Amino acid sequence: MAQIIDGKVISQQIKDELKEKVAALKNEGKEVCLAVIQVGNDPASTVYVGNKKKACEYIGIKSLAYEIPEETTEEELLGIIDKLNKDDTVHGILVQLPVPKHINEENIINAISPTKDVDGFHPASVGALSIGQKGFVSCTPAGVIQLLKRSGIEISGKECVVIGRSNIVGKPMSMLLLRENGTVTICHSRTKDLKEVCKRADILVVAIGKPRMIDASYVKEGATVIDVGIHRDENNKLCGDVDYASVEPIAGAITPVPGGVGPMTIAMLMNNCVEAGMN
Ligand code: NDP
């Protein structure tokens, strides 16, 4: 039986620790503030933005909501970001992605000041991570590291295999595991013998975006399996990139979906906001 890594419990611990930090900052007269910009009203984005606001409320972070129309031009959006960059009472700025097609996402990410880049997507943040400097780290992979550390799973010296090389998950995940002294292999759609590579892993992080693709035949007995994927299956049930029923009996530790990596992303966003507020 695998150790179940409970993201709900761990994210709650992190949020409670942050709540105390925010209260201490308030006592010093400092109010942490996150500005969240949503362009248009994509239903999934509305849910994500709503959850972020709720987490801010719980922790005691002030949240400023900019819900602006779909037709907003790139120039107008850049104008809002510029104003927020210059506002000393705002510590974090987050533009909910994706933005409408007429807006260039890269220009938006690049416009946010790296000191307020709580999503960790700015090239300066990504660069800082890769050369070991201080900077904000993308929230989902940062959450995975917390799950491992707080579950007592050693990373140093371990064979770590990451499946996926996206800018928001796979690449920063690999850099973070390397920073923790793991021996890291990155797999992607052109990887040959994926199964054989995965079977080397003491820690296997799966971020492919393919429902239940990774079954027990990819996993070494006793390995820690972290499932970043999130999907709805044909029965409208949430599932991950890992076939949990097949992998759980042989894994040493595993994250469920839901209740594994998912809740960590917002907790780490809140952590980045508090850090921004302390700077
Ligand atoms: P992307 O689609 O951006 O990246 C998927 C990666 O998987 C790519 O690097 C791709 O390779 C690789 N890949 C695809 N098919 C295969 C295959 N057959 N064999 C090996 N590698 C393959 O996804 P994201 O990184 O954005 O997200 C991954 C998953 O995590 C999704 O399910 C997403 O919903 C979920 N997610 C969950 C979050 C959370 O908070 N829990 C946050 C963010 C994402 P290549 O580069 O060669 O195309």
JSON list of N, CA and C and ligand atoms in Angstrom, two decimals, residues 140 163-166 168-169 188-189 194 207-210 213 228-231 241 261-262 265, ligand 1:
[
{"chain": "A", "resi": 140, "resn": "THR", "atom": "N", "xyz": [2.75, 25.59, -9.49]},
{"chain": "A", "resi": 140, "resn": "THR", "atom": "CA", "xyz": [2.47, 24.14, -9.46]},
{"chain": "A", "resi": 140, "resn": "THR", "atom": "C", "xyz": [3.74, 23.34, -9.15]},
{"chain": "A", "resi": 163, "resn": "ILE", "atom": "N", "xyz": [7.97, 13.85, -16.71]},
{"chain": "A", "resi": 163, "resn": "ILE", "atom": "CA", "xyz": [7.40, 13.70, -18.06]},
{"chain": "A", "resi": 163, "resn": "ILE", "atom": "C", "xyz": [6.65, 14.99, -18.37]},
{"chain": "A", "resi": 164, "resn": "GLY", "atom": "N", "xyz": [7.10, 15.70, -19.40]},
{"chain": "A", "resi": 164, "resn": "GLY", "atom": "CA", "xyz": [6.53, 17.00, -19.78]},
{"chain": "A", "resi": 164, "resn": "GLY", "atom": "C", "xyz": [7.59, 18.08, -19.69]},
{"chain": "A", "resi": 165, "resn": "ARG", "atom": "N", "xyz": [7.60, 18.99, -20.67]},
{"chain": "A", "resi": 165, "resn": "ARG", "atom": "CA", "xyz": [8.61, 20.06, -20.68]},
{"chain": "A", "resi": 165, "resn": "ARG", "atom": "C", "xyz": [7.96, 21.42, -20.94]},
{"chain": "A", "resi": 166, "resn": "SER", "atom": "N", "xyz": [6.74, 21.61, -20.42]},
{"chain": "A", "resi": 166, "resn": "SER", "atom": "CA", "xyz": [6.09, 22.90, -20.63]},
{"chain": "A", "resi": 166, "resn": "SER", "atom": "C", "xyz": [6.78, 23.97, -19.77]},
{"chain": "A", "resi": 168, "resn": "ILE", "atom": "N", "xyz": [5.33, 26.09, -17.84]},
{"chain": "A", "resi": 168, "resn": "ILE", "atom": "CA", "xyz": [4.75, 26.34, -16.50]},
{"chain": "A", "resi": 168, "resn": "ILE", "atom": "C", "xyz": [4.88, 25.14, -15.56]},
{"chain": "A", "resi": 169, "resn": "VAL", "atom": "N", "xyz": [5.06, 23.94, -16.12]},
{"chain": "A", "resi": 169, "resn": "VAL", "atom": "CA", "xyz": [5.20, 22.77, -15.23]},
{"chain": "A", "resi": 169, "resn": "VAL", "atom": "C", "xyz": [6.54, 22.05, -15.45]},
{"chain": "A", "resi": 188, "resn": "HIS", "atom": "N", "xyz": [9.63, 13.84, -22.97]},
{"chain": "A", "resi": 188, "resn": "HIS", "atom": "CA", "xyz": [8.64, 14.57, -23.75]},
{"chain": "A", "resi": 188, "resn": "HIS", "atom": "C", "xyz": [8.15, 13.67, -24.87]},
{"chain": "A", "resi": 189, "resn": "SER", "atom": "N", "xyz": [7.40, 14.25, -25.81]},
{"chain": "A", "resi": 189, "resn": "SER", "atom": "CA", "xyz": [6.74, 13.40, -26.81]},
{"chain": "A", "resi": 189, "resn": "SER", "atom": "C", "xyz": [7.73, 12.71, -27.76]},
{"chain": "A", "resi": 194, "resn": "LEU", "atom": "N", "xyz": [10.13, 5.52, -23.42]},
{"chain": "A", "resi": 194, "resn": "LEU", "atom": "CA", "xyz": [9.61, 6.26, -22.26]},
{"chain": "A", "resi": 194, "resn": "LEU", "atom": "C", "xyz": [9.48, 5.35, -21.03]},
{"chain": "A", "resi": 207, "resn": "ALA", "atom": "N", "xyz": [3.43, 15.15, -15.98]},
{"chain": "A", "resi": 207, "resn": "ALA", "atom": "CA", "xyz": [2.70, 16.36, -16.42]},
{"chain": "A", "resi": 207, "resn": "ALA", "atom": "C", "xyz": [2.58, 16.30, -17.94]},
{"chain": "A", "resi": 208, "resn": "ILE", "atom": "N", "xyz": [1.76, 15.37, -18.42]},
{"chain": "A", "resi": 208, "resn": "ILE", "atom": "CA", "xyz": [1.65, 15.10, -19.87]},
{"chain": "A", "resi": 208, "resn": "ILE", "atom": "C", "xyz": [0.38, 15.69, -20.46]},
{"chain": "A", "resi": 209, "resn": "GLY", "atom": "N", "xyz": [-0.66, 15.74, -19.66]},
{"chain": "A", "resi": 209, "resn": "GLY", "atom": "CA", "xyz": [-1.94, 16.19, -20.22]},
{"chain": "A", "resi": 209, "resn": "GLY", "atom": "C", "xyz": [-2.67, 15.07, -20.96]},
{"chain": "A", "resi": 210, "resn": "LYS", "atom": "N", "xyz": [-2.45, 13.80, -20.58]},
{"chain": "A", "resi": 210, "resn": "LYS", "atom": "CA", "xyz": [-3.12, 12.65, -21.22]},
{"chain": "A", "resi": 210, "resn": "LYS", "atom": "C", "xyz": [-3.75, 11.80, -20.12]},
{"chain": "A", "resi": 213, "resn": "MET", "atom": "N", "xyz": [-2.59, 8.00, -18.66]},
{"chain": "A", "resi": 213, "resn": "MET", "atom": "CA", "xyz": [-1.64, 7.35, -19.58]},
{"chain": "A", "resi": 213, "resn": "MET", "atom": "C", "xyz": [-0.60, 6.48, -18.86]},
{"chain": "A", "resi": 228, "resn": "VAL", "atom": "N", "xyz": [0.51, 15.44, -11.89]},
{"chain": "A", "resi": 228, "resn": "VAL", "atom": "CA", "xyz": [0.14, 16.86, -12.04]},
{"chain": "A", "resi": 228, "resn": "VAL", "atom": "C", "xyz": [-1.13, 17.00, -12.90]},
{"chain": "A", "resi": 229, "resn": "GLY", "atom": "N", "xyz": [-1.41, 16.00, -13.71]},
{"chain": "A", "resi": 229, "resn": "GLY", "atom": "CA", "xyz": [-2.52, 16.09, -14.67]},
{"chain": "A", "resi": 229, "resn": "GLY", "atom": "C", "xyz": [-3.88, 16.27, -14.01]},
{"chain": "A", "resi": 230, "resn": "ILE", "atom": "N", "xyz": [-4.76, 16.92, -14.73]},
{"chain": "A", "resi": 230, "resn": "ILE", "atom": "CA", "xyz": [-6.13, 17.02, -14.26]},
{"chain": "A", "resi": 230, "resn": "ILE", "atom": "C", "xyz": [-7.09, 17.02, -15.45]},
{"chain": "A", "resi": 231, "resn": "HIS", "atom": "N", "xyz": [-8.03, 16.08, -15.42]},
{"chain": "A", "resi": 231, "resn": "HIS", "atom": "CA", "xyz": [-8.98, 15.90, -16.53]},
{"chain": "A", "resi": 231, "resn": "HIS", "atom": "C", "xyz": [-10.32, 15.47, -15.98]},
{"chain": "A", "resi": 241, "resn": "ASP", "atom": "N", "xyz": [-3.06, 12.20, -15.01]},
{"chain": "A", "resi": 241, "resn": "ASP", "atom": "CA", "xyz": [-2.30, 11.59, -16.10]},
{"chain": "A", "resi": 241, "resn": "ASP", "atom": "C", "xyz": [-1.87, 10.17, -15.72]},
{"chain": "A", "resi": 261, "resn": "VAL", "atom": "N", "xyz": [-1.82, 17.33, -6.18]},
{"chain": "A", "resi": 261, "resn": "VAL", "atom": "CA", "xyz": [-1.10, 18.55, -6.60]},
{"chain": "A", "resi": 261, "resn": "VAL", "atom": "C", "xyz": [-2.06, 19.75, -6.70]},
{"chain": "A", "resi": 262, "resn": "GLY", "atom": "N", "xyz": [-3.28, 19.51, -7.15]},
{"chain": "A", "resi": 262, "resn": "GLY", "atom": "CA", "xyz": [-4.24, 20.60, -7.43]},
{"chain": "A", "resi": 262, "resn": "GLY", "atom": "C", "xyz": [-4.29, 21.68, -6.35]},
{"chain": "A", "resi": 265, "resn": "THR", "atom": "N", "xyz": [-1.33, 24.47, -5.89]},
{"chain": "A", "resi": 265, "resn": "THR", "atom": "CA", "xyz": [-1.01, 25.59, -6.79]},
{"chain": "A", "resi": 265, "resn": "THR", "atom": "C", "xyz": [-1.42, 26.92, -6.16]},
{"chain": "B", "resi": 1, "resn": "NDP", "atom": "P1", "xyz": [1.40, 20.83, -21.95]},
{"chain": "B", "resi": 1, "resn": "NDP", "atom": "O1", "xyz": [0.39, 20.28, -22.90]},
{"chain": "B", "resi": 1, "resn": "NDP", "atom": "O2", "xyz": [1.87, 22.23, -22.12]},
{"chain": "B", "resi": 1, "resn": "NDP", "atom": "O3", "xyz": [2.69, 19.88, -21.95]},
{"chain": "B", "resi": 1, "resn": "NDP", "atom": "C1", "xyz": [2.58, 18.50, -22.03]},
{"chain": "B", "resi": 1, "resn": "NDP", "atom": "C2", "xyz": [3.95, 17.90, -22.12]},
{"chain": "B", "resi": 1, "resn": "NDP", "atom": "O4", "xyz": [3.81, 16.49, -22.18]},
{"chain": "B", "resi": 1, "resn": "NDP", "atom": "C3", "xyz": [4.74, 18.33, -23.36]},
{"chain": "B", "resi": 1, "resn": "NDP", "atom": "O5", "xyz": [6.06, 18.64, -23.01]},
{"chain": "B", "resi": 1, "resn": "NDP", "atom": "C4", "xyz": [4.67, 17.11, -24.27]},
{"chain": "B", "resi": 1, "resn": "NDP", "atom": "O6", "xyz": [5.82, 16.91, -25.05]},
{"chain": "B", "resi": 1, "resn": "NDP", "atom": "C5", "xyz": [4.58, 15.98, -23.26]},
{"chain": "B", "resi": 1, "resn": "NDP", "atom": "N1", "xyz": [3.87, 14.82, -23.85]},
{"chain": "B", "resi": 1, "resn": "NDP", "atom": "C6", "xyz": [2.68, 14.80, -24.48]},
{"chain": "B", "resi": 1, "resn": "NDP", "atom": "N2", "xyz": [2.40, 13.56, -24.89]},
{"chain": "B", "resi": 1, "resn": "NDP", "atom": "C7", "xyz": [3.42, 12.77, -24.51]},
{"chain": "B", "resi": 1, "resn": "NDP", "atom": "C8", "xyz": [3.71, 11.41, -24.66]},
{"chain": "B", "resi": 1, "resn": "NDP", "atom": "N3", "xyz": [2.89, 10.56, -25.27]},
{"chain": "B", "resi": 1, "resn": "NDP", "atom": "N4", "xyz": [4.87, 10.94, -24.14]},
{"chain": "B", "resi": 1, "resn": "NDP", "atom": "C9", "xyz": [5.73, 11.76, -23.51]},
{"chain": "B", "resi": 1, "resn": "NDP", "atom": "N5", "xyz": [5.51, 13.07, -23.34]},
{"chain": "B", "resi": 1, "resn": "NDP", "atom": "C10", "xyz": [4.37, 13.58, -23.85]},
{"chain": "B", "resi": 1, "resn": "NDP", "atom": "O7", "xyz": [0.78, 20.61, -20.51]},
{"chain": "B", "resi": 1, "resn": "NDP", "atom": "P2", "xyz": [1.06, 21.34, -19.08]},
{"chain": "B", "resi": 1, "resn": "NDP", "atom": "O8", "xyz": [2.47, 21.13, -18.67]},
{"chain": "B", "resi": 1, "resn": "NDP", "atom": "O9", "xyz": [0.52, 22.70, -19.09]},
{"chain": "B", "resi": 1, "resn": "NDP", "atom": "O10", "xyz": [0.11, 20.46, -18.15]},
{"chain": "B", "resi": 1, "resn": "NDP", "atom": "C11", "xyz": [0.26, 19.08, -17.98]},
{"chain": "B", "resi": 1, "resn": "NDP", "atom": "C12", "xyz": [-0.91, 18.54, -17.20]},
{"chain": "B", "resi": 1, "resn": "NDP", "atom": "O11", "xyz": [-0.95, 19.15, -15.92]},
{"chain": "B", "resi": 1, "resn": "NDP", "atom": "C13", "xyz": [-2.30, 18.83, -17.82]},
{"chain": "B", "resi": 1, "resn": "NDP", "atom": "O12", "xyz": [-3.14, 17.73, -17.53]},
{"chain": "B", "resi": 1, "resn": "NDP", "atom": "C14", "xyz": [-2.78, 20.06, -17.08]},
{"chain": "B", "resi": 1, "resn": "NDP", "atom": "O13", "xyz": [-4.17, 20.13, -17.02]},
{"chain": "B", "resi": 1, "resn": "NDP", "atom": "C15", "xyz": [-2.20, 19.80, -15.72]},
{"chain": "B", "resi": 1, "resn": "NDP", "atom": "N6", "xyz": [-1.95, 21.01, -14.92]},
{"chain": "B", "resi": 1, "resn": "NDP", "atom": "C16", "xyz": [-2.36, 20.98, -13.61]},
{"chain": "B", "resi": 1, "resn": "NDP", "atom": "C17", "xyz": [-2.11, 22.04, -12.79]},
{"chain": "B", "resi": 1, "resn": "NDP", "atom": "C18", "xyz": [-2.54, 21.94, -11.37]},
{"chain": "B", "resi": 1, "resn": "NDP", "atom": "O14", "xyz": [-2.67, 22.94, -10.69]},
{"chain": "B", "resi": 1, "resn": "NDP", "atom": "N7", "xyz": [-2.74, 20.72, -10.85]},
{"chain": "B", "resi": 1, "resn": "NDP", "atom": "C19", "xyz": [-1.47, 23.27, -13.28]},
{"chain": "B", "resi": 1, "resn": "NDP", "atom": "C20", "xyz": [-1.00, 23.17, -14.63]},
{"chain": "B", "resi": 1, "resn": "NDP", "atom": "C21", "xyz": [-1.25, 22.07, -15.42]},
{"chain": "B", "resi": 1, "resn": "NDP", "atom": "P3", "xyz": [6.28, 17.92, -26.24]},
{"chain": "B", "resi": 1, "resn": "NDP", "atom": "O15", "xyz": [6.88, 19.11, -25.54]},
{"chain": "B", "resi": 1, "resn": "NDP", "atom": "O16", "xyz": [7.26, 17.14, -27.01]},
{"chain": "B", "resi": 1, "resn": "NDP", "atom": "O17", "xyz": [5.03, 18.26, -27.00]}
]
